[in-house]
Amino acid sequence: MAAISSLRRLLTQKIRTPTGCLAYATHGNVVGQTEPKQPSFVGRHFLTLKDYNKREVEHLLWVAADLKTRIKTAEEKYKPLAGKTGALYFQKRSTRTRMSSEAGFSILGGHPLFLTDNDVHLGVNESMYDSAKVISRFVDFFLGRVYYHSDLEEFAEQASIPIINALSELYHPLQALADLQTLQENYGSLKGLTIAWVGDGNNIINSLMMAAPKFGINLKIATPKDYGLESFVIDDCKKITKEHGTDLHITTDPMEACENANVIVTDTWISMGQEEEKLARLKAFEGYQVNKKMTEVASSDWCFLHCLPRKPEEVDDEVFYSDRSLVWDEAENRKWTVMAVMLTLLKDHVLKTPKPRF
Ligand code: CP
Ligand code: NVA
């Protein structure tokens, strides 16, 4: 009730902008129907956060926060995507990405079509080129989880609708957005935080590397020797850290990464598609399980993130189920962030809540 009345109070603080348009006064920000300075993403692809600058990622997170507040307080039924359809195509399993995008798109009034390789010819009987041309005639956007990032790039090149990466072997940008939203909510701001990554040099950390430094977040990354980061990802990240004045520290020592870190993050040691490497990986990652010892050298305000699904080998129960573990909020935020992406790629969104502090 308190949340509803404070939102109502906020929404009634109407003011006039210099152009005479209606807007809403918030904590130092002016937002409203005619806010001229908001970035517009309509028609863009969302394949990696490398393609989105700080202001654009901030805008996506603001839209996610705005939707979360407005829809959770049930102030209004907000259906800006009524009449839109979207293809949600999955070559790999998914709980969070599939459900958050399917539910989220429906909540916004859209009609999702869930497709797998068993349902469509894409990439099996029909080339990416032909599929992209045809699918663009049927739906308003295409969200795809694929084995090869290059397939999404090829699809995006030919499609005339926005393409959203729902995870490839290289990036999982939707996950990084949810992680940033969760940290913003937990710490009240992102600037100056240090994230420690303990685990595989995979798609999840690659995506954090493309986004976190833009918010003044430092990264300390520990991976086993033969499971490190790709050099082009390091190079891209270094350009971002240089531009935003943050640190990137790469090591093979998990304790070194966790020292003084605010956030400890890990993921599975065996990503989808790597099942045959299981035995070799379990051996190579010995000593990388996130546990109490690692949290003891971290900052006193430490928290834990994991994109899920989780296996006990990469984080023990004591940390995973502790009150410092934000994994359930992180999972929920997958919904608000993917809704923000789908919405902003299809139409400009009118923000009604204050900009979060980043
Ligand atoms: N974190 C994540 O993408 O989970 P799913 O594989 O369940 O979609
Ligand atoms: N790295 C994992 C993430 C799953 C959400 C994978 O690619 O399987």
mmCIF file of C-alpha atoms and ligand atoms in Angstrom:
data_model
loop_
_atom_site.group_PDB
_atom_site.id
_atom_site.type_symbol
_atom_site.label_atom_id
_atom_site.label_comp_id
_atom_site.label_asym_id
_atom_site.label_seq_id
_atom_site.Cartn_x
_atom_site.Cartn_y
_atom_site.Cartn_z
ATOM 1 C CA MET A 1 0.000 0.000 0.000
ATOM 2 C CA ALA A 2 2.840 2.374 0.918
ATOM 3 C CA ALA A 3 4.498 1.668 -2.420
ATOM 4 C CA ILE A 4 1.262 2.370 -4.285
ATOM 5 C CA SER A 5 0.645 5.663 -2.546
ATOM 6 C CA SER A 6 4.213 6.849 -3.005
ATOM 7 C CA LEU A 7 4.032 5.992 -6.711
ATOM 8 C CA ARG A 8 0.721 7.857 -6.942
ATOM 9 C CA ARG A 9 2.277 10.863 -5.191
ATOM 10 C CA LEU A 10 5.149 10.762 -7.617
ATOM 11 C CA LEU A 11 2.910 10.598 -10.641
ATOM 12 C CA THR A 12 0.904 13.584 -9.530
ATOM 13 C CA GLN A 13 3.899 15.929 -9.374
ATOM 14 C CA LYS A 14 3.152 17.255 -12.829
ATOM 15 C CA ILE A 15 5.164 20.158 -14.189
ATOM 16 C CA ARG A 16 5.552 21.944 -17.505
ATOM 17 C CA THR A 17 8.717 21.551 -19.544
ATOM 18 C CA PRO A 18 10.257 24.591 -21.260
ATOM 19 C CA THR A 19 8.391 23.546 -24.411
ATOM 20 C CA GLY A 20 5.132 23.523 -22.495
ATOM 21 C CA CYS A 21 4.768 19.737 -22.617
ATOM 22 C CA LEU A 22 3.502 17.707 -19.709
ATOM 23 C CA ALA A 23 6.175 15.921 -17.756
ATOM 24 C CA TYR A 24 6.731 14.548 -14.297
ATOM 25 C CA ALA A 25 9.161 15.929 -11.752
ATOM 26 C CA THR A 26 11.322 13.251 -10.180
ATOM 27 C CA HIS A 27 14.557 13.183 -8.188
ATOM 28 C CA GLY A 28 16.409 15.666 -10.316
ATOM 29 C CA ASN A 29 15.182 14.153 -13.566
ATOM 30 C CA VAL A 30 12.365 15.259 -15.780
ATOM 31 C CA VAL A 31 10.608 12.437 -17.512
ATOM 32 C CA GLY A 32 7.433 12.347 -19.534
ATOM 33 C CA GLN A 33 5.736 11.858 -22.822
ATOM 34 C CA THR A 34 7.887 14.266 -24.730
ATOM 35 C CA GLU A 35 11.286 13.804 -23.092
ATOM 36 C CA PRO A 36 13.374 14.696 -26.138
ATOM 37 C CA LYS A 37 16.655 13.313 -24.967
ATOM 38 C CA GLN A 38 15.779 9.662 -24.402
ATOM 39 C CA PRO A 39 17.656 7.376 -26.787
ATOM 40 C CA SER A 40 15.439 5.526 -29.257
ATOM 41 C CA PHE A 41 16.197 1.891 -30.056
ATOM 42 C CA VAL A 42 13.315 1.177 -32.393
ATOM 43 C CA GLY A 43 14.357 -1.270 -35.110
ATOM 44 C CA ARG A 44 17.788 -2.007 -33.601
ATOM 45 C CA HIS A 45 19.244 -5.441 -32.985
ATOM 46 C CA PHE A 46 20.316 -6.556 -29.507
ATOM 47 C CA LEU A 47 23.117 -9.066 -30.051
ATOM 48 C CA THR A 48 25.739 -7.846 -27.583
ATOM 49 C CA LEU A 49 26.001 -5.013 -25.069
ATOM 50 C CA LYS A 50 29.207 -4.022 -26.817
ATOM 51 C CA ASP A 51 26.922 -2.251 -29.314
ATOM 52 C CA TYR A 52 25.163 -0.188 -26.613
ATOM 53 C CA ASN A 53 26.874 2.769 -24.975
ATOM 54 C CA LYS A 54 26.588 3.674 -21.303
ATOM 55 C CA ARG A 55 23.614 5.975 -21.781
ATOM 56 C CA GLU A 56 21.779 3.345 -23.805
ATOM 57 C CA VAL A 57 22.348 0.558 -21.268
ATOM 58 C CA GLU A 58 21.280 2.967 -18.529
ATOM 59 C CA HIS A 59 18.120 3.690 -20.478
ATOM 60 C CA LEU A 60 17.315 -0.030 -20.789
ATOM 61 C CA LEU A 61 17.801 -0.458 -17.044
ATOM 62 C CA TRP A 62 15.612 2.549 -16.359
ATOM 63 C CA VAL A 63 12.857 1.128 -18.567
ATOM 64 C CA ALA A 64 13.186 -2.220 -16.741
ATOM 65 C CA ALA A 65 12.888 -0.477 -13.358
ATOM 66 C CA ASP A 66 9.959 1.595 -14.630
ATOM 67 C CA LEU A 67 8.069 -1.494 -15.826
ATOM 68 C CA LYS A 68 8.822 -3.350 -12.601
ATOM 69 C CA THR A 69 7.465 -0.546 -10.420
ATOM 70 C CA ARG A 70 4.423 0.201 -12.536
ATOM 71 C CA ILE A 71 3.354 -3.354 -13.280
ATOM 72 C CA LYS A 72 4.145 -4.777 -9.825
ATOM 73 C CA THR A 73 2.174 -2.033 -8.077
ATOM 74 C CA ALA A 74 -0.675 -2.877 -10.474
ATOM 75 C CA GLU A 75 -1.399 0.819 -10.895
ATOM 76 C CA GLU A 76 -2.330 0.144 -14.462
ATOM 77 C CA LYS A 77 -2.696 -2.494 -17.127
ATOM 78 C CA TYR A 78 -0.003 -1.441 -19.547
ATOM 79 C CA LYS A 79 -0.296 -3.125 -22.961
ATOM 80 C CA PRO A 80 1.899 -1.104 -25.326
ATOM 81 C CA LEU A 81 2.654 -4.133 -27.512
ATOM 82 C CA ALA A 82 -0.949 -5.203 -28.183
ATOM 83 C CA GLY A 83 -1.177 -6.507 -31.738
ATOM 84 C CA LYS A 84 2.569 -7.316 -31.969
ATOM 85 C CA THR A 85 3.912 -10.817 -32.476
ATOM 86 C CA GLY A 86 7.388 -12.136 -31.710
ATOM 87 C CA ALA A 87 9.234 -15.375 -32.555
ATOM 88 C CA LEU A 88 11.093 -16.923 -29.622
ATOM 89 C CA TYR A 89 13.420 -19.513 -31.129
ATOM 90 C CA PHE A 90 15.454 -21.892 -28.951
ATOM 91 C CA GLN A 91 18.098 -24.345 -30.158
ATOM 92 C CA LYS A 92 18.993 -25.085 -26.517
ATOM 93 C CA ARG A 93 17.051 -25.661 -23.314
ATOM 94 C CA SER A 94 15.889 -22.704 -21.230
ATOM 95 C CA THR A 95 13.767 -22.003 -18.182
ATOM 96 C CA ARG A 96 14.435 -18.350 -17.362
ATOM 97 C CA THR A 97 14.970 -16.890 -20.806
ATOM 98 C CA ARG A 98 12.079 -18.734 -22.382
ATOM 99 C CA MET A 99 9.630 -18.042 -19.556
ATOM 100 C CA SER A 100 10.667 -14.436 -18.903
ATOM 101 C CA SER A 101 10.431 -13.480 -22.574
ATOM 102 C CA GLU A 102 7.225 -15.401 -23.244
ATOM 103 C CA ALA A 103 5.491 -14.186 -20.082
ATOM 104 C CA GLY A 104 6.961 -10.687 -20.362
ATOM 105 C CA PHE A 105 5.891 -10.175 -23.961
ATOM 106 C CA SER A 106 2.365 -11.382 -23.119
ATOM 107 C CA ILE A 107 2.175 -9.036 -20.120
ATOM 108 C CA LEU A 108 2.949 -6.141 -22.484
ATOM 109 C CA GLY A 109 0.090 -7.272 -24.726
ATOM 110 C CA GLY A 110 2.127 -9.104 -27.396
ATOM 111 C CA HIS A 111 1.651 -12.606 -28.778
ATOM 112 C CA PRO A 112 4.769 -14.818 -28.504
ATOM 113 C CA LEU A 113 5.426 -17.800 -30.795
ATOM 114 C CA PHE A 114 7.699 -20.334 -29.088
ATOM 115 C CA LEU A 115 9.725 -22.329 -31.633
ATOM 116 C CA THR A 116 12.422 -24.988 -31.520
ATOM 117 C CA ASP A 117 14.379 -26.807 -34.225
ATOM 118 C CA ASN A 118 11.605 -29.408 -34.231
ATOM 119 C CA ASP A 119 9.061 -26.780 -35.240
ATOM 120 C CA VAL A 120 10.688 -24.722 -37.972
ATOM 121 C CA HIS A 121 13.006 -25.308 -40.913
ATOM 122 C CA LEU A 122 15.432 -22.592 -39.793
ATOM 123 C CA GLY A 123 19.016 -23.758 -40.076
ATOM 124 C CA VAL A 124 17.955 -27.361 -40.755
ATOM 125 C CA ASN A 125 16.045 -27.441 -44.037
ATOM 126 C CA GLU A 126 16.285 -23.779 -44.851
ATOM 127 C CA SER A 127 19.244 -21.387 -44.872
ATOM 128 C CA MET A 128 19.614 -18.558 -42.382
ATOM 129 C CA TYR A 129 19.299 -16.134 -45.307
ATOM 130 C CA ASP A 130 15.954 -17.505 -46.527
ATOM 131 C CA SER A 131 14.606 -17.978 -43.006
ATOM 132 C CA ALA A 132 15.460 -14.404 -42.029
ATOM 133 C CA LYS A 133 13.688 -13.054 -45.100
ATOM 134 C CA VAL A 134 10.543 -15.104 -44.467
ATOM 135 C CA ILE A 135 10.335 -14.726 -40.698
ATOM 136 C CA SER A 136 10.675 -10.941 -41.077
ATOM 137 C CA ARG A 137 7.368 -10.978 -42.996
ATOM 138 C CA PHE A 138 5.483 -12.704 -40.154
ATOM 139 C CA VAL A 139 6.549 -11.250 -36.824
ATOM 140 C CA ASP A 140 7.750 -7.983 -35.294
ATOM 141 C CA PHE A 141 10.945 -9.319 -33.688
ATOM 142 C CA PHE A 142 12.979 -12.502 -33.439
ATOM 143 C CA LEU A 143 14.587 -13.643 -30.181
ATOM 144 C CA GLY A 144 17.002 -16.534 -30.636
ATOM 145 C CA ARG A 145 19.072 -18.862 -28.443
ATOM 146 C CA VAL A 146 21.670 -20.456 -30.686
ATOM 147 C CA TYR A 147 24.840 -22.510 -30.656
ATOM 148 C CA TYR A 148 26.745 -20.137 -32.908
ATOM 149 C CA HIS A 149 26.748 -16.388 -32.446
ATOM 150 C CA SER A 150 27.678 -16.063 -36.134
ATOM 151 C CA ASP A 151 24.249 -17.526 -37.017
ATOM 152 C CA LEU A 152 22.537 -14.700 -35.142
ATOM 153 C CA GLU A 153 24.774 -12.161 -36.879
ATOM 154 C CA GLU A 154 23.943 -13.627 -40.280
ATOM 155 C CA PHE A 155 20.262 -13.681 -39.417
ATOM 156 C CA ALA A 156 20.418 -10.074 -38.230
ATOM 157 C CA GLU A 157 22.118 -8.985 -41.421
ATOM 158 C CA GLN A 158 19.263 -10.307 -43.557
ATOM 159 C CA ALA A 159 16.300 -9.612 -41.283
ATOM 160 C CA SER A 160 14.225 -6.462 -41.452
ATOM 161 C CA ILE A 161 13.033 -6.868 -37.841
ATOM 162 C CA PRO A 162 14.988 -6.528 -34.550
ATOM 163 C CA ILE A 163 16.959 -9.639 -33.535
ATOM 164 C CA ILE A 164 17.544 -10.331 -29.826
ATOM 165 C CA ASN A 165 20.290 -12.625 -28.574
ATOM 166 C CA ALA A 166 18.769 -14.998 -26.019
ATOM 167 C CA LEU A 167 22.212 -16.621 -25.464
ATOM 168 C CA SER A 168 24.901 -17.711 -27.859
ATOM 169 C CA GLU A 169 28.213 -19.373 -27.055
ATOM 170 C CA LEU A 170 29.745 -15.870 -26.996
ATOM 171 C CA TYR A 171 27.302 -13.605 -25.199
ATOM 172 C CA HIS A 172 24.213 -13.543 -23.004
ATOM 173 C CA PRO A 173 23.415 -9.807 -22.903
ATOM 174 C CA LEU A 174 19.955 -10.272 -21.384
ATOM 175 C CA GLN A 175 21.589 -11.900 -18.365
ATOM 176 C CA ALA A 176 24.073 -9.056 -17.901
ATOM 177 C CA LEU A 177 21.215 -6.530 -17.880
ATOM 178 C CA ALA A 178 19.402 -8.483 -15.155
ATOM 179 C CA ASP A 179 22.615 -8.724 -13.126
ATOM 180 C CA LEU A 180 23.124 -4.960 -13.304
ATOM 181 C CA GLN A 181 19.528 -4.287 -12.313
ATOM 182 C CA THR A 182 19.906 -6.616 -9.328
ATOM 183 C CA LEU A 183 23.126 -4.941 -8.185
ATOM 184 C CA GLN A 184 21.635 -1.473 -8.621
ATOM 185 C CA GLU A 185 18.696 -2.472 -6.440
ATOM 186 C CA ASN A 186 20.944 -4.037 -3.809
ATOM 187 C CA TYR A 187 23.601 -1.317 -3.548
ATOM 188 C CA GLY A 188 21.557 1.717 -4.646
ATOM 189 C CA SER A 189 24.205 2.541 -7.247
ATOM 190 C CA LEU A 190 26.723 0.693 -9.402
ATOM 191 C CA LYS A 191 29.629 3.122 -9.507
ATOM 192 C CA GLY A 192 32.769 1.886 -7.782
ATOM 193 C CA LEU A 193 31.645 -1.694 -7.204
ATOM 194 C CA THR A 194 34.065 -4.541 -7.844
ATOM 195 C CA ILE A 195 32.810 -7.768 -9.376
ATOM 196 C CA ALA A 196 34.846 -10.959 -8.926
ATOM 197 C CA TRP A 197 34.226 -13.700 -11.457
ATOM 198 C CA VAL A 198 35.295 -17.204 -10.425
ATOM 199 C CA GLY A 199 34.858 -19.819 -13.135
ATOM 200 C CA ASP A 200 34.781 -20.411 -16.847
ATOM 201 C CA GLY A 201 35.722 -17.718 -19.379
ATOM 202 C CA ASN A 202 32.278 -18.031 -20.943
ATOM 203 C CA ASN A 203 29.334 -16.137 -22.431
ATOM 204 C CA ILE A 204 28.148 -14.803 -19.050
ATOM 205 C CA ILE A 205 31.378 -13.091 -18.048
ATOM 206 C CA ASN A 206 31.898 -11.947 -21.663
ATOM 207 C CA SER A 207 28.617 -10.056 -21.435
ATOM 208 C CA LEU A 208 29.397 -8.526 -18.058
ATOM 209 C CA MET A 209 32.700 -7.364 -19.540
ATOM 210 C CA MET A 210 30.826 -5.516 -22.294
ATOM 211 C CA ALA A 211 28.547 -3.683 -19.843
ATOM 212 C CA ALA A 212 29.772 -3.427 -16.247
ATOM 213 C CA PRO A 213 32.782 -1.113 -16.810
ATOM 214 C CA LYS A 214 30.436 1.409 -18.459
ATOM 215 C CA PHE A 215 28.950 1.944 -14.972
ATOM 216 C CA GLY A 216 32.288 2.407 -13.219
ATOM 217 C CA ILE A 217 32.418 -1.233 -12.078
ATOM 218 C CA ASN A 218 35.829 -2.897 -11.713
ATOM 219 C CA LEU A 219 36.307 -6.509 -12.766
ATOM 220 C CA LYS A 220 38.543 -9.182 -11.238
ATOM 221 C CA ILE A 221 38.329 -12.387 -13.232
ATOM 222 C CA ALA A 222 39.725 -15.784 -12.191
ATOM 223 C CA THR A 223 39.570 -18.637 -14.697
ATOM 224 C CA PRO A 224 41.570 -21.885 -14.880
ATOM 225 C CA LYS A 225 44.526 -21.657 -17.243
ATOM 226 C CA ASP A 226 43.028 -23.451 -20.222
ATOM 227 C CA TYR A 227 39.519 -22.051 -19.771
ATOM 228 C CA GLY A 228 40.303 -18.369 -19.923
ATOM 229 C CA LEU A 229 38.789 -15.462 -21.797
ATOM 230 C CA GLU A 230 39.062 -15.049 -25.557
ATOM 231 C CA SER A 231 41.669 -12.441 -26.443
ATOM 232 C CA PHE A 232 39.269 -10.376 -28.560
ATOM 233 C CA VAL A 233 36.887 -10.129 -25.584
ATOM 234 C CA ILE A 234 39.745 -8.907 -23.382
ATOM 235 C CA ASP A 235 40.710 -6.352 -26.029
ATOM 236 C CA ASP A 236 37.140 -5.079 -26.334
ATOM 237 C CA CYS A 237 36.814 -4.884 -22.549
ATOM 238 C CA LYS A 238 40.103 -3.014 -22.212
ATOM 239 C CA LYS A 239 38.824 -0.350 -24.588
ATOM 240 C CA ILE A 240 35.718 0.044 -22.405
ATOM 241 C CA THR A 241 37.640 0.109 -19.107
ATOM 242 C CA LYS A 242 40.015 2.728 -20.541
ATOM 243 C CA GLU A 243 37.130 4.923 -21.661
ATOM 244 C CA HIS A 244 35.364 4.643 -18.298
ATOM 245 C CA GLY A 245 38.413 4.662 -16.002
ATOM 246 C CA THR A 246 37.832 1.248 -14.395
ATOM 247 C CA ASP A 247 40.108 -1.712 -13.664
ATOM 248 C CA LEU A 248 40.237 -5.109 -15.298
ATOM 249 C CA HIS A 249 42.330 -7.668 -13.432
ATOM 250 C CA ILE A 250 42.749 -11.182 -14.823
ATOM 251 C CA THR A 251 44.174 -14.044 -12.778
ATOM 252 C CA THR A 252 44.017 -17.814 -12.281
ATOM 253 C CA ASP A 253 43.665 -17.437 -8.481
ATOM 254 C CA PRO A 254 40.049 -17.335 -7.207
ATOM 255 C CA MET A 255 41.075 -15.951 -3.785
ATOM 256 C CA GLU A 256 42.939 -13.096 -5.455
ATOM 257 C CA ALA A 257 39.841 -12.267 -7.516
ATOM 258 C CA CYS A 258 37.557 -12.299 -4.465
ATOM 259 C CA GLU A 259 39.793 -10.133 -2.286
ATOM 260 C CA ASN A 260 37.830 -6.954 -1.423
ATOM 261 C CA ALA A 261 35.233 -7.680 -4.111
ATOM 262 C CA ASN A 262 31.643 -6.570 -3.489
ATOM 263 C CA VAL A 263 30.113 -9.124 -5.811
ATOM 264 C CA ILE A 264 31.143 -12.731 -6.390
ATOM 265 C CA VAL A 265 29.721 -14.276 -9.547
ATOM 266 C CA THR A 266 30.006 -17.706 -11.042
ATOM 267 C CA ASP A 267 28.240 -19.965 -13.527
ATOM 268 C CA THR A 268 28.227 -23.582 -14.549
ATOM 269 C CA TRP A 269 31.594 -25.087 -15.476
ATOM 270 C CA ILE A 270 29.934 -26.993 -18.328
ATOM 271 C CA SER A 271 27.904 -24.813 -20.640
ATOM 272 C CA MET A 272 25.274 -26.157 -23.009
ATOM 273 C CA GLY A 273 27.075 -27.812 -25.910
ATOM 274 C CA GLN A 274 30.131 -28.730 -23.791
ATOM 275 C CA GLU A 275 28.644 -31.863 -22.204
ATOM 276 C CA GLU A 276 31.328 -34.109 -23.703
ATOM 277 C CA GLU A 277 34.047 -32.110 -21.941
ATOM 278 C CA LYS A 278 32.472 -32.727 -18.524
ATOM 279 C CA LEU A 279 35.199 -34.922 -16.973
ATOM 280 C CA ALA A 280 38.087 -32.745 -18.157
ATOM 281 C CA ARG A 281 36.315 -29.624 -16.969
ATOM 282 C CA LEU A 282 35.459 -30.990 -13.517
ATOM 283 C CA LYS A 283 39.152 -31.716 -13.051
ATOM 284 C CA ALA A 284 40.401 -28.403 -14.428
ATOM 285 C CA PHE A 285 38.032 -26.377 -12.220
ATOM 286 C CA GLU A 286 39.051 -28.013 -8.940
ATOM 287 C CA GLY A 287 39.529 -25.247 -6.342
ATOM 288 C CA TYR A 288 37.100 -22.938 -8.129
ATOM 289 C CA GLN A 289 34.012 -23.729 -6.061
ATOM 290 C CA VAL A 290 32.713 -20.497 -4.505
ATOM 291 C CA ASN A 291 32.553 -21.068 -0.763
ATOM 292 C CA LYS A 292 32.796 -19.348 2.623
ATOM 293 C CA LYS A 293 36.592 -19.037 2.361
ATOM 294 C CA MET A 294 36.210 -16.824 -0.693
ATOM 295 C CA THR A 295 33.527 -14.673 0.890
ATOM 296 C CA GLU A 296 35.754 -14.120 3.955
ATOM 297 C CA VAL A 297 38.322 -12.216 1.890
ATOM 298 C CA ALA A 298 35.613 -10.262 0.037
ATOM 299 C CA SER A 299 34.275 -6.843 1.036
ATOM 300 C CA SER A 300 32.043 -6.894 4.150
ATOM 301 C CA ASP A 301 29.031 -5.995 1.954
ATOM 302 C CA TRP A 302 29.637 -8.919 -0.400
ATOM 303 C CA CYS A 303 26.812 -10.518 -2.358
ATOM 304 C CA PHE A 304 26.584 -13.510 -4.663
ATOM 305 C CA LEU A 305 25.145 -13.810 -8.175
ATOM 306 C CA HIS A 306 24.601 -16.814 -10.458
ATOM 307 C CA CYS A 307 22.655 -16.753 -13.712
ATOM 308 C CA LEU A 308 21.278 -20.281 -12.991
ATOM 309 C CA PRO A 309 20.830 -23.157 -13.519
ATOM 310 C CA ARG A 310 23.258 -23.929 -10.676
ATOM 311 C CA LYS A 311 25.239 -27.082 -9.951
ATOM 312 C CA PRO A 312 26.715 -27.568 -6.453
ATOM 313 C CA GLU A 313 30.257 -28.029 -7.768
ATOM 314 C CA GLU A 314 30.608 -24.335 -8.705
ATOM 315 C CA VAL A 315 29.107 -22.901 -5.469
ATOM 316 C CA ASP A 316 28.371 -24.638 -2.201
ATOM 317 C CA ASP A 317 24.974 -24.553 -0.464
ATOM 318 C CA GLU A 318 26.235 -22.305 2.337
ATOM 319 C CA VAL A 319 26.879 -19.428 -0.093
ATOM 320 C CA PHE A 320 24.190 -20.228 -2.639
ATOM 321 C CA TYR A 321 21.374 -20.331 -0.071
ATOM 322 C CA SER A 322 22.779 -17.591 2.177
ATOM 323 C CA ASP A 323 21.058 -14.265 2.747
ATOM 324 C CA ARG A 324 23.827 -12.633 0.650
ATOM 325 C CA SER A 325 22.787 -14.623 -2.383
ATOM 326 C CA LEU A 326 20.675 -12.491 -4.736
ATOM 327 C CA VAL A 327 19.965 -15.271 -7.212
ATOM 328 C CA TRP A 328 16.163 -15.202 -6.921
ATOM 329 C CA ASP A 329 15.953 -11.431 -7.459
ATOM 330 C CA GLU A 330 18.431 -11.866 -10.298
ATOM 331 C CA ALA A 331 16.179 -14.498 -11.879
ATOM 332 C CA GLU A 332 13.095 -12.299 -11.490
ATOM 333 C CA ASN A 333 14.903 -9.380 -13.076
ATOM 334 C CA ARG A 334 15.376 -11.451 -16.216
ATOM 335 C CA LYS A 335 11.689 -10.720 -16.828
ATOM 336 C CA TRP A 336 11.798 -6.945 -16.356
ATOM 337 C CA THR A 337 14.970 -6.530 -18.383
ATOM 338 C CA VAL A 338 13.857 -8.645 -21.343
ATOM 339 C CA MET A 339 10.556 -6.751 -21.308
ATOM 340 C CA ALA A 340 12.542 -3.506 -21.494
ATOM 341 C CA VAL A 341 14.503 -4.817 -24.462
ATOM 342 C CA MET A 342 11.492 -6.135 -26.399
ATOM 343 C CA LEU A 343 9.532 -2.955 -25.721
ATOM 344 C CA THR A 344 12.240 -0.445 -26.633
ATOM 345 C CA LEU A 345 13.189 -2.264 -29.839
ATOM 346 C CA LEU A 346 9.549 -2.059 -30.948
ATOM 347 C CA LYS A 347 8.473 1.373 -29.759
ATOM 348 C CA ASP A 348 9.556 4.365 -27.711
ATOM 349 C CA HIS A 349 8.515 3.970 -24.107
ATOM 350 C CA VAL A 350 7.153 6.743 -21.894
ATOM 351 C CA LEU A 351 8.972 6.628 -18.561
ATOM 352 C CA LYS A 352 6.968 7.546 -15.498
ATOM 353 C CA THR A 353 9.217 6.701 -12.571
ATOM 354 C CA PRO A 354 12.442 8.335 -11.362
ATOM 355 C CA LYS A 355 15.699 7.384 -12.975
ATOM 356 C CA PRO A 356 17.574 4.955 -10.712
ATOM 357 C CA ARG A 357 20.966 6.112 -9.471
ATOM 358 C CA PHE A 358 23.644 4.384 -11.484
HETATM 359 N N1 CP B 1 20.133 -17.842 -16.972
HETATM 360 C C1 CP B 1 19.503 -18.373 -18.034
HETATM 361 O O1 CP B 1 19.616 -17.893 -19.177
HETATM 362 O O2 CP B 1 18.745 -19.451 -17.739
HETATM 363 P P1 CP B 1 17.971 -20.383 -18.763
HETATM 364 O O3 CP B 1 18.996 -21.237 -19.459
HETATM 365 O O4 CP B 1 17.025 -21.169 -17.928
HETATM 366 O O5 CP B 1 17.267 -19.517 -19.772
HETATM 367 N N1 NVA B 2 27.087 -20.552 -19.649
HETATM 368 C C1 NVA B 2 25.818 -21.211 -19.623
HETATM 369 C C2 NVA B 2 24.741 -20.227 -19.285
HETATM 370 C C3 NVA B 2 23.384 -20.809 -19.133
HETATM 371 C C4 NVA B 2 22.353 -19.779 -18.830
HETATM 372 C C5 NVA B 2 25.533 -21.851 -20.970
HETATM 373 O O1 NVA B 2 25.862 -21.260 -22.004
HETATM 374 O O2 NVA B 2 25.022 -22.970 -20.985
#
